[in-house]
Short mmCIF file of C-alpha atoms and ligand atoms in Angstrom, two decimals:
data_model
loop_
_atom_site.label_atom_id
_atom_site.label_comp_id
_atom_site.label_asym_id
_atom_site.label_seq_id
_atom_site.Cartn_x
_atom_site.Cartn_y
_atom_site.Cartn_z
CA UNK A 29 11.74 -22.44 8.14
CA UNK A 30 9.07 -24.28 10.01
CA UNK A 31 6.05 -21.98 10.79
CA UNK A 32 4.43 -22.79 14.09
CA UNK A 33 0.91 -21.69 14.40
CA UNK A 34 0.24 -19.44 17.31
CA UNK A 35 -2.15 -21.10 19.74
CA UNK A 36 -5.54 -19.37 20.13
CA UNK A 37 -5.32 -16.47 22.53
CA UNK A 38 -7.13 -13.28 23.18
CA UNK A 39 -5.15 -11.67 20.34
CA UNK A 40 -6.88 -13.85 17.87
CA UNK A 41 -10.20 -12.10 18.35
CA UNK A 42 -8.92 -9.38 16.18
CA UNK A 43 -8.26 -11.52 13.13
CA UNK A 44 -11.05 -10.36 11.06
CA UNK A 45 -8.73 -8.31 8.83
CA UNK A 46 -10.76 -8.78 5.74
CA UNK A 47 -12.95 -6.16 7.29
CA UNK A 48 -11.50 -3.37 5.06
CA UNK A 49 -13.83 -0.47 5.80
CA UNK A 50 -14.88 2.37 3.84
CA UNK A 51 -14.09 5.95 5.25
CA UNK A 52 -15.91 6.18 8.57
CA UNK A 53 -14.62 7.97 11.50
CA UNK A 54 -11.02 9.02 10.92
CA UNK A 55 -10.39 8.47 14.61
CA UNK A 56 -10.89 4.76 14.37
CA UNK A 57 -9.21 3.75 11.09
CA UNK A 58 -5.66 3.56 9.80
CA UNK A 59 -4.48 3.64 6.12
CA UNK A 60 -3.06 0.49 4.58
CA UNK A 61 -2.10 -0.47 1.03
CA UNK A 62 -5.63 -1.78 0.57
CA UNK A 63 -7.47 1.12 2.09
CA UNK A 64 -8.66 2.01 5.56
CA UNK A 65 -8.76 -0.53 8.34
CA UNK A 66 -10.23 -0.24 11.70
CA UNK A 67 -7.52 0.26 14.26
CA UNK A 68 -9.28 -2.53 16.47
CA UNK A 69 -8.95 -4.89 13.53
CA UNK A 70 -5.18 -4.58 13.04
CA UNK A 71 -4.59 -7.84 15.13
CA UNK A 72 -1.12 -8.96 15.72
CA UNK A 73 1.28 -6.49 14.14
CA UNK A 74 4.97 -6.51 13.26
CA UNK A 75 6.06 -2.92 13.58
CA UNK A 76 9.20 -2.65 11.54
CA UNK A 77 9.83 -4.62 8.48
CA UNK A 78 10.75 -3.97 4.83
CA UNK A 79 8.91 -5.67 1.90
CA UNK A 80 10.82 -4.23 -0.96
CA UNK A 81 13.86 -1.89 -1.25
CA UNK A 82 14.05 -0.95 -5.04
CA UNK A 83 15.98 1.90 -6.48
CA UNK A 84 13.37 3.68 -8.55
CA UNK A 85 15.61 5.07 -11.18
CA UNK A 86 17.47 1.84 -11.79
CA UNK A 87 14.25 -0.16 -12.01
CA UNK A 88 12.70 2.33 -14.29
CA UNK A 89 15.75 2.87 -16.68
CA UNK A 90 17.54 -0.63 -16.40
CA UNK A 91 14.83 -3.05 -15.31
CA UNK A 92 16.87 -6.08 -16.17
CA UNK A 93 19.34 -5.06 -13.53
CA UNK A 94 16.64 -4.72 -10.92
CA UNK A 95 14.28 -7.19 -9.09
CA UNK A 96 16.83 -10.02 -9.66
CA UNK A 97 16.00 -9.67 -13.41
CA UNK A 98 12.38 -10.98 -13.04
CA UNK A 99 10.02 -8.51 -11.32
CA UNK A 100 7.04 -10.88 -11.48
CA UNK A 101 8.88 -13.75 -9.97
CA UNK A 102 10.27 -11.53 -7.26
CA UNK A 103 6.77 -10.27 -6.38
CA UNK A 104 5.39 -13.74 -6.15
CA UNK A 105 8.28 -14.94 -3.96
CA UNK A 106 7.51 -11.97 -1.51
CA UNK A 107 3.91 -12.59 -1.57
CA UNK A 108 4.58 -16.22 -0.55
CA UNK A 109 6.73 -15.01 2.39
CA UNK A 110 3.75 -12.78 3.43
CA UNK A 111 1.33 -15.65 3.23
CA UNK A 112 3.62 -17.42 5.74
CA UNK A 113 3.25 -14.48 7.90
CA UNK A 114 -0.52 -14.54 7.85
CA UNK A 115 -0.38 -18.29 8.61
CA UNK A 116 1.68 -17.54 11.65
CA UNK A 117 -1.11 -15.38 13.03
CA UNK A 118 0.16 -11.94 12.02
CA UNK A 119 -2.38 -9.63 10.48
CA UNK A 120 -0.49 -6.51 10.01
CA UNK A 121 3.00 -5.43 8.91
CA UNK A 122 4.39 -1.91 9.19
CA UNK A 123 6.64 -1.46 6.16
CA UNK A 124 9.21 1.04 7.51
CA UNK A 125 10.59 1.76 4.03
CA UNK A 126 10.75 5.50 3.41
CA UNK A 127 12.17 7.77 0.56
CA UNK A 128 15.78 6.96 0.04
CA UNK A 129 15.31 3.34 1.13
CA UNK A 130 13.56 2.13 -2.00
CA UNK A 131 9.85 2.48 -1.23
CA UNK A 132 7.75 1.09 -4.10
CA UNK A 133 4.01 1.61 -3.82
CA UNK A 134 3.12 -0.03 -7.18
CA UNK A 135 5.05 -3.16 -6.16
CA UNK A 136 3.34 -3.09 -2.59
CA UNK A 137 -0.06 -2.98 -4.31
CA UNK A 138 0.69 -5.82 -6.70
CA UNK A 139 2.04 -8.01 -3.74
CA UNK A 140 -0.86 -7.14 -1.41
CA UNK A 141 -3.32 -8.30 -4.18
CA UNK A 142 -1.76 -11.69 -3.61
CA UNK A 143 -1.91 -11.87 0.11
CA UNK A 144 -4.67 -11.11 2.79
CA UNK A 145 -2.46 -8.89 5.04
CA UNK A 146 -2.67 -5.38 6.29
CA UNK A 147 0.48 -3.43 5.10
CA UNK A 148 0.93 -0.05 6.67
CA UNK A 149 3.12 2.24 4.57
CA UNK A 150 5.67 4.85 5.75
CA UNK A 151 6.70 8.30 4.65
CA UNK A 152 9.86 10.01 5.75
CA UNK A 153 13.52 10.01 4.63
CA UNK A 154 16.02 7.31 5.16
CA UNK A 155 19.61 8.48 5.38
CA UNK A 156 22.40 8.37 7.89
CA UNK A 157 23.54 11.86 6.68
CA UNK A 158 23.82 12.48 2.96
CA UNK A 159 20.76 14.09 1.10
CA UNK A 160 19.91 14.09 -2.50
CA UNK A 161 20.43 17.50 -4.21
CA UNK A 162 16.74 17.92 -4.48
CA UNK A 163 16.60 18.38 -0.70
CA UNK A 164 20.04 20.08 -0.44
CA UNK A 165 19.05 23.01 -2.52
CA UNK A 166 15.75 23.26 -0.71
CA UNK A 167 16.95 23.76 2.74
CA UNK A 168 14.56 26.10 4.61
CA UNK A 169 15.76 29.70 4.91
CA UNK A 170 15.15 29.73 8.75
CA UNK A 171 13.50 27.69 11.47
CA UNK A 172 10.15 29.08 10.84
CA UNK A 173 10.06 28.26 7.07
CA UNK A 174 8.16 25.27 6.00
CA UNK A 175 10.54 22.55 4.70
CA UNK A 176 9.75 20.77 1.51
CA UNK A 177 10.44 17.50 3.43
CA UNK A 178 7.43 18.30 5.78
CA UNK A 179 5.36 19.10 2.69
CA UNK A 180 6.16 15.78 1.02
CA UNK A 181 5.45 13.76 4.36
CA UNK A 182 2.19 15.48 4.80
CA UNK A 183 1.12 14.92 1.15
CA UNK A 184 2.06 11.24 1.53
CA UNK A 185 -0.05 11.04 4.59
CA UNK A 186 -3.01 13.06 3.46
CA UNK A 187 -3.24 12.57 -0.24
CA UNK A 188 -1.49 9.37 -1.07
CA UNK A 189 1.67 8.36 -2.83
CA UNK A 190 2.65 7.99 -6.51
CA UNK A 191 -0.76 9.01 -7.78
CA UNK A 192 -2.45 6.24 -5.82
CA UNK A 193 -4.79 6.35 -2.98
CA UNK A 194 -2.30 4.53 -0.79
CA UNK A 195 -1.53 6.81 2.07
CA UNK A 196 1.37 6.62 4.54
CA UNK A 197 0.34 6.21 8.11
CA UNK A 198 3.70 6.55 9.90
CA UNK A 199 6.85 8.69 9.52
CA UNK A 200 10.18 7.03 9.43
CA UNK A 201 13.46 8.77 10.12
CA UNK A 202 17.04 7.55 10.98
CA UNK A 203 19.91 8.36 13.06
CA UNK A 204 23.05 6.21 12.73
CA UNK A 205 26.80 6.28 13.79
CA UNK A 206 27.22 9.77 12.54
CA UNK A 207 24.66 11.01 15.00
CA UNK A 208 22.47 14.14 14.60
CA UNK A 209 24.35 15.85 11.72
CA UNK A 210 22.62 19.08 10.36
CA UNK A 211 21.04 17.05 7.62
CA UNK A 212 19.58 14.46 10.16
CA UNK A 213 18.48 17.34 12.50
CA UNK A 214 16.62 18.82 9.52
CA UNK A 215 14.84 15.48 8.80
CA UNK A 216 13.94 14.93 12.46
CA UNK A 217 12.36 18.50 12.71
CA UNK A 218 10.60 18.09 9.49
CA UNK A 219 9.23 14.73 10.63
CA UNK A 220 8.11 16.26 13.97
CA UNK A 221 6.15 19.04 12.17
CA UNK A 222 4.53 16.57 9.70
CA UNK A 223 3.62 14.47 12.72
CA UNK A 224 2.08 17.39 14.50
CA UNK A 225 0.24 18.47 11.30
CA UNK A 226 -1.24 15.11 10.53
CA UNK A 227 -1.07 12.98 13.88
CA UNK A 228 0.74 10.24 12.07
CA UNK A 229 3.11 8.51 14.49
CA UNK A 230 6.94 8.54 14.06
CA UNK A 231 9.11 5.49 14.01
CA UNK A 232 12.89 5.61 14.00
CA UNK A 233 16.23 3.84 13.18
CA UNK A 234 18.84 4.29 15.83
CA UNK A 235 22.33 3.14 16.63
CA UNK A 236 22.22 1.89 20.14
CA UNK A 237 26.10 2.14 20.60
CA UNK A 238 25.52 5.97 20.27
CA UNK A 239 22.33 5.92 22.46
CA UNK A 240 20.97 8.37 19.94
CA UNK A 241 17.35 7.54 20.65
CA UNK A 242 17.85 10.13 23.40
CA UNK A 243 18.99 12.61 20.83
CA UNK A 244 15.99 11.98 18.73
CA UNK A 245 13.77 12.51 21.73
CA UNK A 246 15.42 15.76 22.56
CA UNK A 247 14.77 17.12 19.07
CA UNK A 248 11.28 15.86 18.95
CA UNK A 249 10.55 17.39 22.30
CA UNK A 250 11.83 20.71 21.22
CA UNK A 251 9.38 20.51 18.37
CA UNK A 252 6.52 19.91 20.80
CA UNK A 253 6.06 16.25 19.99
CA UNK A 254 4.31 14.07 22.59
CA UNK A 255 6.83 11.35 22.92
CA UNK A 256 4.25 8.77 23.45
CA UNK A 257 3.55 9.03 19.74
CA UNK A 258 7.17 8.01 18.90
CA UNK A 259 8.70 4.52 18.55
CA UNK A 260 12.45 4.55 19.16
CA UNK A 261 13.44 1.75 16.76
CA UNK A 262 16.15 -0.85 16.96
CA UNK A 263 16.36 -0.35 20.73
CA UNK A 264 16.33 -4.10 21.08
CA UNK A 265 19.91 -4.05 19.71
CA UNK A 266 20.85 -2.70 23.27
CA UNK A 267 21.00 -4.70 26.48
CA UNK A 268 21.52 -1.57 28.48
CA UNK A 269 18.46 -1.48 30.68
CA UNK A 270 19.21 2.11 31.97
CA UNK A 271 19.28 3.38 28.43
CA UNK A 272 16.07 1.51 27.50
CA UNK A 273 14.22 2.62 30.60
CA UNK A 274 15.25 6.20 30.00
CA UNK A 275 13.63 6.17 26.51
CA UNK A 276 10.39 4.64 27.83
CA UNK A 277 10.30 6.69 30.94
CA UNK A 278 10.19 9.79 28.59
CA UNK A 279 7.06 8.21 27.22
CA UNK A 280 8.17 6.66 23.92
CA UNK A 281 7.69 2.97 22.92
CA UNK A 282 10.87 1.07 21.94
CA UNK A 283 11.24 -1.37 19.15
CA UNK A 284 12.60 -4.82 19.91
CA UNK A 285 12.52 -5.03 16.16
CA UNK A 286 15.52 -6.91 14.98
CA UNK A 287 14.72 -10.43 16.07
CA UNK A 288 16.74 -12.78 13.86
CA UNK A 289 19.83 -10.57 13.59
CA UNK A 290 22.31 -12.08 15.99
CA UNK A 291 25.64 -11.46 14.38
CA UNK A 292 28.34 -10.80 16.99
CA UNK A 293 29.67 -8.52 18.01
CA UNK A 294 27.27 -5.97 16.66
CA UNK A 295 23.98 -7.62 17.73
CA UNK A 296 22.92 -9.31 20.94
CA UNK A 297 22.28 -13.06 20.80
CA UNK A 298 18.68 -14.49 20.76
CA UNK A 299 19.15 -15.35 24.40
CA UNK A 300 20.24 -11.83 25.29
CA UNK A 301 17.44 -10.17 23.41
CA UNK A 302 14.92 -12.42 25.20
CA UNK A 303 16.56 -11.80 28.54
CA UNK A 304 16.42 -8.01 28.01
CA UNK A 305 12.81 -8.16 26.97
CA UNK A 306 11.82 -10.38 29.89
CA UNK A 307 13.45 -7.97 32.37
CA UNK A 308 11.73 -5.07 30.92
CA UNK A 309 8.39 -6.76 31.01
CA UNK A 310 9.02 -7.77 34.60
CA UNK A 311 9.91 -4.18 35.42
CA UNK A 312 6.47 -3.04 34.15
CA UNK A 313 7.42 -1.78 30.67
CA UNK A 314 5.43 -4.29 28.75
CA UNK A 315 3.00 -1.61 27.59
CA UNK A 316 5.83 0.28 25.85
CA UNK A 317 7.51 -2.27 23.53
CA UNK A 318 6.65 -3.54 20.11
CA UNK A 319 8.23 -6.41 18.29
CA UNK A 320 9.58 -7.09 14.79
CA UNK A 321 12.53 -8.43 12.58
CA UNK A 322 13.48 -5.46 10.42
CA UNK A 323 13.51 -8.22 7.86
CA UNK A 324 13.77 -7.24 4.21
CA UNK A 325 11.87 -9.60 1.70
CA UNK A 326 13.57 -8.25 -1.44
CA UNK A 327 16.37 -5.75 -1.65
CA UNK A 328 18.36 -4.55 -4.64
CA UNK A 329 21.12 -3.39 -2.35
CA UNK A 330 22.64 -6.89 -2.48
CA UNK A 331 23.19 -9.49 -5.17
CA UNK A 332 21.56 -12.19 -3.08
CA UNK A 333 17.87 -12.29 -2.04
CA UNK A 334 16.98 -12.87 0.64
CA UNK A 335 20.00 -11.47 2.28
CA UNK A 336 21.88 -14.54 3.63
CA UNK A 337 22.95 -12.86 6.88
CA UNK A 338 21.25 -15.03 9.43
CA UNK A 339 19.36 -18.27 9.13
CA UNK A 340 16.72 -17.27 11.66
CA UNK A 341 16.06 -13.88 10.01
CA UNK A 342 12.54 -14.06 8.45
CA UNK A 343 8.97 -12.54 8.92
CA UNK A 344 7.90 -15.44 11.05
CA UNK A 345 10.78 -15.84 13.64
CA UNK A 346 8.95 -13.76 16.24
CA UNK A 347 5.87 -16.02 15.87
CA UNK A 348 7.83 -19.30 15.77
CA UNK A 349 10.68 -18.69 18.27
CA UNK A 350 10.43 -15.37 20.10
CA UNK A 351 6.83 -15.88 21.55
CA UNK A 352 7.38 -19.50 22.58
CA UNK A 353 10.67 -18.38 24.34
CA UNK A 354 8.70 -15.66 26.23
CA UNK A 355 6.14 -18.08 27.32
CA UNK A 356 8.78 -20.41 28.59
CA UNK A 357 10.19 -17.62 30.73
CA UNK A 358 6.80 -17.05 32.19
CA UNK A 359 5.50 -14.04 30.20
CA UNK A 360 1.74 -14.32 30.15
CA UNK A 361 -0.56 -14.40 27.16
CA UNK A 362 -1.85 -10.94 28.28
CA UNK A 363 1.61 -9.56 28.15
CA UNK A 364 2.33 -11.15 24.84
CA UNK A 365 -0.98 -9.56 23.44
CA UNK A 366 0.39 -6.22 24.71
CA UNK A 367 3.46 -6.45 22.59
CA UNK A 368 1.75 -7.81 19.45
CA UNK A 369 -1.70 -6.32 19.48
CA UNK A 370 -2.41 -3.72 22.15
CA UNK A 371 0.72 -1.62 21.94
CA UNK A 372 0.71 -1.41 18.03
CA UNK A 373 -3.05 -0.50 18.24
CA UNK A 374 -2.32 2.31 20.71
CA UNK A 375 0.38 3.65 18.23
CA UNK A 376 -2.31 4.03 15.58
CA UNK A 377 -5.31 4.89 17.72
CA UNK A 378 -3.68 8.11 18.85
CA UNK A 379 -4.75 10.50 16.16
CA UNK A 380 -5.24 14.12 15.20
CA UNK A 381 -3.12 17.18 14.71
CA UNK A 382 -1.95 19.10 17.69
ZN1 ZN B 26 14.52 -0.97 9.03
#
């Protein structure tokens, strides 16, 4: 796909992302694969992407059946895609890949060594209901007991992952067609508690047909979570303005985070997604929306990589098509900066346990 450079705008003031800093005030920095980065230096950010989904046991035990058979080749192809992202003016990607989804910190480090980009890593558990036996048999005895899930999320955020100093900076959870099953409720509560213990924000997967972003908010609220610290993800799959306003009126940001996925009848078209976004911005909600593609650069879920689901689906579609379309509809540079720079920055600037 053709990458169109983003014209200079106020957002580009923040492009000095090589400024990886040593530990200064924890109030002003966020953990990335390459270390701490000042929140003000995050620049334009895509808030929900996937760099690799790799099953750890298969890649460990049958490597020739993983990574398309050639890990190094796959890593280089991914790095090349991420260089296109940087060339499009994006400085930061939030990798929303949690436990159960195929998070691979070693791979992310190798990839990030090949490209100058901030990659923010997630903790959390990705499932629509089923849990590995490891978690099943460790269900907390009662509501006051500390869940091993919380323990893992907090360790990922405070200590690092997989014996590295790469620390998660956001907590990812999912609710899909099955809704808030007992397992999903357990994960949501564990995420809420890890959030309150660490201050790391929460980002979610939802199924908009079930409007279950509202269910997530209800449980987070019961756990005392400040809903402004939560991004209700995949909300851009909905064109129901009442639902979207309700999520944002409760304080949360929403993710218009699946640009490029336009397959009818499950997903709105490009035009419908843009129309929804423009109407929400016009209604004053532009300070509560973040953008992304939910793209997956390499996944071992499928035989083909990249997944050939939609020709527009890539890490650069927001930069090359969505932003120009918003400009055409009269959205200002200031409003675009809110979506790409200021809202993401606010997500990570709010810190501290409570
Ligand atoms: Zn995702």
